[in-house]
PDB file of C-alpha atoms in Angstrom:
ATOM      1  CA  UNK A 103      71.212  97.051 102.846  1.00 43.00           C
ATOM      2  CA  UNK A 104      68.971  99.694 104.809  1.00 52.00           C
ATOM      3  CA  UNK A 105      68.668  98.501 108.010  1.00 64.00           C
ATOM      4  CA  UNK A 106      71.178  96.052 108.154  1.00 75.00           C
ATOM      5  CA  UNK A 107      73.435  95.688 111.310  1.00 86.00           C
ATOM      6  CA  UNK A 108      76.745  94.763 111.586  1.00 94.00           C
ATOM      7  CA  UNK A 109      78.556  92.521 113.720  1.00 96.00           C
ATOM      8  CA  UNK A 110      82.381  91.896 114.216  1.00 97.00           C
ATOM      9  CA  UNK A 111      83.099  88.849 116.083  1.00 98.00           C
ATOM     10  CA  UNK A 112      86.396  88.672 118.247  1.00 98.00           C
ATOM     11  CA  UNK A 113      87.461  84.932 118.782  1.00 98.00           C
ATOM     12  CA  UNK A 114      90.543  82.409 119.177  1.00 97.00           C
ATOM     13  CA  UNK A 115      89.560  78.940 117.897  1.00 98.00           C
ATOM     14  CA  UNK A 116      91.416  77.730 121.324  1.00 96.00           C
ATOM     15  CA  UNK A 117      88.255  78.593 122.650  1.00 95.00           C
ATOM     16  CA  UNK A 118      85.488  76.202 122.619  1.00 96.00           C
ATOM     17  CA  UNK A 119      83.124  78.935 123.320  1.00 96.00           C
ATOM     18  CA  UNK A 120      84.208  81.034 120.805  1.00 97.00           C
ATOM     19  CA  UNK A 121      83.273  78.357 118.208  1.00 98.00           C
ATOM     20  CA  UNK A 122      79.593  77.915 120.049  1.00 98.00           C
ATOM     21  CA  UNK A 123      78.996  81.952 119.182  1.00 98.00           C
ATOM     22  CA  UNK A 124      81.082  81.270 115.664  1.00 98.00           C
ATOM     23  CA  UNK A 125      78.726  78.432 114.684  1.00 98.00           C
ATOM     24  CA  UNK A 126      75.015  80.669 115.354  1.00 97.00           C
ATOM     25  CA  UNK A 127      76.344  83.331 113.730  1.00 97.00           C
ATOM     26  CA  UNK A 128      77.977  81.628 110.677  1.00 97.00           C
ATOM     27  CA  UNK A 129      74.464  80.071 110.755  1.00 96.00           C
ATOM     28  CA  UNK A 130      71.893  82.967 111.318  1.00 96.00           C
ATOM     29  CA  UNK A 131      73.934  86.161 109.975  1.00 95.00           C
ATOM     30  CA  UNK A 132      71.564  85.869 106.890  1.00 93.00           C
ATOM     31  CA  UNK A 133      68.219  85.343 109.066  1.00 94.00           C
ATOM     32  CA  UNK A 134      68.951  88.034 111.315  1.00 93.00           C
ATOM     33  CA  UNK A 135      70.131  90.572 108.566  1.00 92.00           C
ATOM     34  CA  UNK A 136      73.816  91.276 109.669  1.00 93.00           C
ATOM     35  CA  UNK A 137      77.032  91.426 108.039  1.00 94.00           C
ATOM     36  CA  UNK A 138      79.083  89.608 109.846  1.00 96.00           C
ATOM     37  CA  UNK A 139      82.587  90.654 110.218  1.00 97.00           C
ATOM     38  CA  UNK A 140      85.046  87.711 111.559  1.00 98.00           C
ATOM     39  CA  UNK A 141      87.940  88.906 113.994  1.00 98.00           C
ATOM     40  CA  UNK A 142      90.448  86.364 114.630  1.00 98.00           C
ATOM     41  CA  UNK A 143      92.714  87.478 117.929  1.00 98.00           C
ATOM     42  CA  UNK A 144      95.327  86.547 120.421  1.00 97.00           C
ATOM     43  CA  UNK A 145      93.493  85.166 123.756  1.00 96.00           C
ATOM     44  CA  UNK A 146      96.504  84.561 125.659  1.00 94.00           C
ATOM     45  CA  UNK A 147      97.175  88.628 124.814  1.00 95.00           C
ATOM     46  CA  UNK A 148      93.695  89.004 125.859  1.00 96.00           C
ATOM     47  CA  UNK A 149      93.942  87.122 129.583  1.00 93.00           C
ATOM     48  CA  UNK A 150      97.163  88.700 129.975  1.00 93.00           C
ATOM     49  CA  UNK A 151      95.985  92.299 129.518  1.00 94.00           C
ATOM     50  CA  UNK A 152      93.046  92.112 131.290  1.00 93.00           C
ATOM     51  CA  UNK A 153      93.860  90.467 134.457  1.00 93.00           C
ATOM     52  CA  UNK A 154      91.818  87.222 133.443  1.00 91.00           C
ATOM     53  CA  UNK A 155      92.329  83.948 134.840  1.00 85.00           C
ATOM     54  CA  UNK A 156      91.507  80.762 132.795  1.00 80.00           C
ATOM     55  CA  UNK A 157      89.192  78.314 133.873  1.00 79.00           C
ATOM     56  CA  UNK A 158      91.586  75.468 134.933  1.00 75.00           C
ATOM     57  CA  UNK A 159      92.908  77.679 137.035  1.00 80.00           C
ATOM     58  CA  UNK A 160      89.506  77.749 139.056  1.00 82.00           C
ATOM     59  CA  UNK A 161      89.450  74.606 140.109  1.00 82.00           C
ATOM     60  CA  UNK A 162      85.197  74.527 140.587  1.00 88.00           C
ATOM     61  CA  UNK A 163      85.522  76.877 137.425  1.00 83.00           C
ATOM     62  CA  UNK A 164      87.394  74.409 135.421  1.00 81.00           C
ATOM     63  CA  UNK A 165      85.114  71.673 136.072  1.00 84.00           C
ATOM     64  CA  UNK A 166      82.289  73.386 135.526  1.00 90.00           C
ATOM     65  CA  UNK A 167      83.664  74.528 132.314  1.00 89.00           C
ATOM     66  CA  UNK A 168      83.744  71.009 130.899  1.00 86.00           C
ATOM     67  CA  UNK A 169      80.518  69.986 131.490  1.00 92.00           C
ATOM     68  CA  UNK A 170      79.433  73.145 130.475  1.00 95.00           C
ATOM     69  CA  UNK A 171      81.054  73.179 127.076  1.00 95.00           C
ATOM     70  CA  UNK A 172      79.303  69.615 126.305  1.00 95.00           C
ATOM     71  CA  UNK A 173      75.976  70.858 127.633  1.00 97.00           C
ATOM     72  CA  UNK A 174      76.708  73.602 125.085  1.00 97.00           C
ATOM     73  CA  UNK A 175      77.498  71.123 122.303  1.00 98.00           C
ATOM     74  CA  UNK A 176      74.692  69.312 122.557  1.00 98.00           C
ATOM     75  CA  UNK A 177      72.372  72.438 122.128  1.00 98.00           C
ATOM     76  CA  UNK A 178      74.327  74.206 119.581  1.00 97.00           C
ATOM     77  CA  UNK A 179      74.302  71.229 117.635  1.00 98.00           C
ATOM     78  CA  UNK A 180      78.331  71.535 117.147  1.00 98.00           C
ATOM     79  CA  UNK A 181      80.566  68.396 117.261  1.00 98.00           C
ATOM     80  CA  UNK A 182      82.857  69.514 119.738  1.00 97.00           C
ATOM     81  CA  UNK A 183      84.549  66.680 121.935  1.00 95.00           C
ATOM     82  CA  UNK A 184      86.562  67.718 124.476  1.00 92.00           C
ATOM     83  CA  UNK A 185      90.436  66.389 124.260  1.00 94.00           C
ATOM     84  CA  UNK A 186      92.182  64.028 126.420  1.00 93.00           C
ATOM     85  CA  UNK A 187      94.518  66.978 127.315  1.00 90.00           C
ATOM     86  CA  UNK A 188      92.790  70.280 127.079  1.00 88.00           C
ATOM     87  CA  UNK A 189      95.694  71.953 128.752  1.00 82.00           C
ATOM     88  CA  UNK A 190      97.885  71.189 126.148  1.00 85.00           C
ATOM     89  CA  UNK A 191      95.595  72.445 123.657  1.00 88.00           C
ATOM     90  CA  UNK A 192      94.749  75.952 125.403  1.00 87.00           C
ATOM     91  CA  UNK A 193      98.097  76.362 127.226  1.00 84.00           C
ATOM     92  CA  UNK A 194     101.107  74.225 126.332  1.00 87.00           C
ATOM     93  CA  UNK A 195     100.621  74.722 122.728  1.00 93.00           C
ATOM     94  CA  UNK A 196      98.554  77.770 122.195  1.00 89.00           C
ATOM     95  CA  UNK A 197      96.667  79.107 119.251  1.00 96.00           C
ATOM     96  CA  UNK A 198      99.100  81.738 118.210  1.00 97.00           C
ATOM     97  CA  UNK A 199     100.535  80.024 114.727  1.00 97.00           C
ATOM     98  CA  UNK A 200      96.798  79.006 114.214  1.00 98.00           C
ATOM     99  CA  UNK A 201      95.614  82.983 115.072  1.00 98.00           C
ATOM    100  CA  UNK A 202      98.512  83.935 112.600  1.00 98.00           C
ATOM    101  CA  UNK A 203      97.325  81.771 109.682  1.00 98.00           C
ATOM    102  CA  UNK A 204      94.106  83.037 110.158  1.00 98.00           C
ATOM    103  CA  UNK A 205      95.195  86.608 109.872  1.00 98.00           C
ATOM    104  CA  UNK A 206      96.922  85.690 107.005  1.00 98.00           C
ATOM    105  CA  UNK A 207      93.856  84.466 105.150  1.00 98.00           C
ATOM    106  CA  UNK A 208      91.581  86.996 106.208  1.00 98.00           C
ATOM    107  CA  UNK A 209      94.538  89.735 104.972  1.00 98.00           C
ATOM    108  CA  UNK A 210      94.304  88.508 101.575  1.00 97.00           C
ATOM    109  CA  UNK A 211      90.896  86.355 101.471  1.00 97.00           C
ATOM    110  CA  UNK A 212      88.701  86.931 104.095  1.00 97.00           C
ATOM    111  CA  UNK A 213      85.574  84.784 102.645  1.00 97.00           C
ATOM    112  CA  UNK A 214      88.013  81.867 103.315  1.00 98.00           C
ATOM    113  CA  UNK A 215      88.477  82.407 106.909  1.00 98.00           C
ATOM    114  CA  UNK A 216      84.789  81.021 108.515  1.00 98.00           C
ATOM    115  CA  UNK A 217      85.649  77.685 106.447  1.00 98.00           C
ATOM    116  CA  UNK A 218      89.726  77.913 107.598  1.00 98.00           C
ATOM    117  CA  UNK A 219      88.282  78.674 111.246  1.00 98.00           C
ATOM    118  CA  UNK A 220      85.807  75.851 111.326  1.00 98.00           C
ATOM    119  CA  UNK A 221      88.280  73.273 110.451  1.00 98.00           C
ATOM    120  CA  UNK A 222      90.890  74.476 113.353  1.00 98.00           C
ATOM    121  CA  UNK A 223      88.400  73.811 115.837  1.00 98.00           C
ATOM    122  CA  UNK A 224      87.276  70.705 113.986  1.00 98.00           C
ATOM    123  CA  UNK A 225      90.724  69.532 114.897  1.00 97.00           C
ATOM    124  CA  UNK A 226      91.474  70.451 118.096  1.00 96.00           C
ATOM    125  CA  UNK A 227      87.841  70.323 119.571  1.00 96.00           C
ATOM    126  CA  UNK A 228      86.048  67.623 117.869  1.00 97.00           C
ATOM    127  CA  UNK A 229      88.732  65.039 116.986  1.00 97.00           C
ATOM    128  CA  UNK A 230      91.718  65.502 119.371  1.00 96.00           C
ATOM    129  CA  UNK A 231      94.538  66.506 116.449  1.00 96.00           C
ATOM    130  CA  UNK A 232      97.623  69.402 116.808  1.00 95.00           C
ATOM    131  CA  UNK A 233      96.811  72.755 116.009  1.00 95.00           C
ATOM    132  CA  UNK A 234     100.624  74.083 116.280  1.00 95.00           C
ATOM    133  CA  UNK A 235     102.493  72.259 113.750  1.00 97.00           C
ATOM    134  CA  UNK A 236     102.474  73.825 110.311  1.00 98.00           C
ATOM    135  CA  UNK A 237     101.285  70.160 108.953  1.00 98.00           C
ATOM    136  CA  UNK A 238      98.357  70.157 111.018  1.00 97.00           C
ATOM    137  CA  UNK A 239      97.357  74.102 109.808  1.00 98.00           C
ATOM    138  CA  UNK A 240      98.036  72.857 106.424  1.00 98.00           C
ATOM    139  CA  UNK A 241      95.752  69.660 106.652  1.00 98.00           C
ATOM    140  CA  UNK A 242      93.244  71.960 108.236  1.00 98.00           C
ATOM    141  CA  UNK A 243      93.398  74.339 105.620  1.00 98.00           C
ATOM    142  CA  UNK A 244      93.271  71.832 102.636  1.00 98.00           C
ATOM    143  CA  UNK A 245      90.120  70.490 104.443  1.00 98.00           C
ATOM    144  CA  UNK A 246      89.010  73.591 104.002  1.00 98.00           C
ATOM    145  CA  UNK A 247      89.424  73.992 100.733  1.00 98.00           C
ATOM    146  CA  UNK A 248      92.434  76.184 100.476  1.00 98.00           C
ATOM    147  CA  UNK A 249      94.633  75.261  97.264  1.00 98.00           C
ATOM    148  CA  UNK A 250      98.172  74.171  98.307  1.00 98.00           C
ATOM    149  CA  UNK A 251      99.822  77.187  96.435  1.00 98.00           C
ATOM    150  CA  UNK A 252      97.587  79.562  99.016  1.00 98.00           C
ATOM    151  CA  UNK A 253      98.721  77.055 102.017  1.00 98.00           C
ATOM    152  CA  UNK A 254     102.634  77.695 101.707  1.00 98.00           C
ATOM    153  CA  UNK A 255     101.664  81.512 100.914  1.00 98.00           C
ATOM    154  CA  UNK A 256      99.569  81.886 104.578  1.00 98.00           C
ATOM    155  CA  UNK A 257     102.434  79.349 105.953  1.00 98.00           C
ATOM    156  CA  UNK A 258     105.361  81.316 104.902  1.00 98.00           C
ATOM    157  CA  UNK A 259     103.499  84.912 106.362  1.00 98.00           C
ATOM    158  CA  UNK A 260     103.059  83.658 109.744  1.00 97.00           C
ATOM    159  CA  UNK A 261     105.839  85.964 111.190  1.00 97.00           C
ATOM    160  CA  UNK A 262     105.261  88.782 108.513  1.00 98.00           C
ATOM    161  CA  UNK A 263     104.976  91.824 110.470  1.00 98.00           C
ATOM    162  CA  UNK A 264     101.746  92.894 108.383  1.00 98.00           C
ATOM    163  CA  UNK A 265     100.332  89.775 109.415  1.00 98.00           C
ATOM    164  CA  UNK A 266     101.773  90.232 113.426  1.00 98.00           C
ATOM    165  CA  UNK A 267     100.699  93.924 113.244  1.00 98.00           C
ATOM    166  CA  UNK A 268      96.587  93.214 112.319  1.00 98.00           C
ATOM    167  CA  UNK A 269      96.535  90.262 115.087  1.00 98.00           C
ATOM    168  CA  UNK A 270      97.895  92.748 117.746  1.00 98.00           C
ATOM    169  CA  UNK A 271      95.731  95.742 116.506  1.00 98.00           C
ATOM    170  CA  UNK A 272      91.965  93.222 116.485  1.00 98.00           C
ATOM    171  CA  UNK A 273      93.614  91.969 120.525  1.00 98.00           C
ATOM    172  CA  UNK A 274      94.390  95.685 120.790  1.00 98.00           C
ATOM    173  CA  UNK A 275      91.186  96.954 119.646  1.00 97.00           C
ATOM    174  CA  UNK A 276      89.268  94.034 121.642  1.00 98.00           C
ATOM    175  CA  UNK A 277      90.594  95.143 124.796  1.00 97.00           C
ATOM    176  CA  UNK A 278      89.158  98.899 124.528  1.00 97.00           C
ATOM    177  CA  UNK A 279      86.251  97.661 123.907  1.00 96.00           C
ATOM    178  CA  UNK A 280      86.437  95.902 127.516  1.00 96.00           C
ATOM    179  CA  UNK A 281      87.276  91.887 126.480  1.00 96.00           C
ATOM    180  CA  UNK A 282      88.375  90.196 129.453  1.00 96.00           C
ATOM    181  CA  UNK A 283      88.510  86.625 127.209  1.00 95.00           C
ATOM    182  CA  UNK A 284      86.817  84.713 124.004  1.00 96.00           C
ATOM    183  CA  UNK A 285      84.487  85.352 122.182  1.00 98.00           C
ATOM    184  CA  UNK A 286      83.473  88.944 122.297  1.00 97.00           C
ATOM    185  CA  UNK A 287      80.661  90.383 120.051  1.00 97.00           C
ATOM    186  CA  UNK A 288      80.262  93.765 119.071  1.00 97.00           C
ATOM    187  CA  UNK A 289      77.592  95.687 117.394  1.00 95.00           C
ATOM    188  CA  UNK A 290      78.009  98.235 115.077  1.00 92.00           C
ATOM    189  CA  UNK A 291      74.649 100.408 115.903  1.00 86.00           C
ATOM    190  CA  UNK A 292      74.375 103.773 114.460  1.00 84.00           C
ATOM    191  CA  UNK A 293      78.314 104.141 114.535  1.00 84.00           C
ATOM    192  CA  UNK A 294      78.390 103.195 117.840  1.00 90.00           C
ATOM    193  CA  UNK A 295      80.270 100.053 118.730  1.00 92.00           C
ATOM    194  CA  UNK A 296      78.099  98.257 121.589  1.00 92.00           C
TER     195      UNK A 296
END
């Protein structure tokens, strides 16, 4: 393990470009000798705090943001397709039950949460599906090979205040170290977060 960095990796899965830096690192942690540390957060807590605006709200930002995020498909090699109705996805619904289920897991199993992740943004940026509905975690979650027992366990936590408490302190801890949206990547260099 001499030598070896490691990385945390802030992210919301209502954030296509969090799953571009999910996907190399899921993909290269191994190459590039790094643990890789997965941080699910709040994003809306994140824009909020900092003062951000999203995207759509740009209107030259917002367009250019959906070309851009197919241009960055197509080189990442990830199957996103962008919904009918993004602004449902990233605003009207939100990724806060999804963020809280993923807490959940990574609370009590956090090797499941890069499979759990993958299949959140499999549904709402690939083929189109909820995100919010406690079915639609579950059928994500199942896909991702959580046992049904372990489903109605993360399911029932969602407003468990252990489970509330490490979402807000990873957003809380994200915005010290200056996040202004999703993802963020920080290295761990000779205990120094950078």
């Amino acid at each position: 393990m001499a030598g070896k960095k490691s990385i945390e990796l802030f992210y919301d899965v209502v954030s296509p470009y969090s799953w571009f830096a999910f996907e190399v690192m899921a993909r290269y942690h191994h190459r590039w000798n790094i643990s890789l540390k997965l941080r699910p957060f709040f994003l809306g807590g994140i824009m909020q705090a900092s003062g951000n605006r999203p995207p759509a709200m740009v209107p030259n930002k917002g367009l250019y943001a959906m070309v851009d995020v197919e241009r960055c498909a197509r080189y990442f090699d990830v199957p996103l397709v962008v919904p009918k109705n993004p602004a449902e996805l990233m605003f009207e619904k939100g990724s806060l039950k999804a963020q809280r289920f993923l807490t959940a897991v990574d609370l009590k199993c956090p090797e499941k949460v890069e499979a759990v992740s993958r299949e959140f943004w499999m549904r709402g940026w690939s083929r189109d599906e909820d995100l919010s509905e406690d079915s639609s975690l579950a059928e994500a979650a199942t896909k991702a090979g959580l046992s049904q027992q372990e489903i109605q366990e993360y399911l029932g936590r969602l407003k468990d205040q252990d489970v509330k408490d490490r979402l807000k302190k990873n957003t809380d801890e994200a915005m010290e170290l200056g996040a202004f949206g999703s993802p963020m990547i920080v290295a761990n260099i000779n205990g120094k977060k950078e």
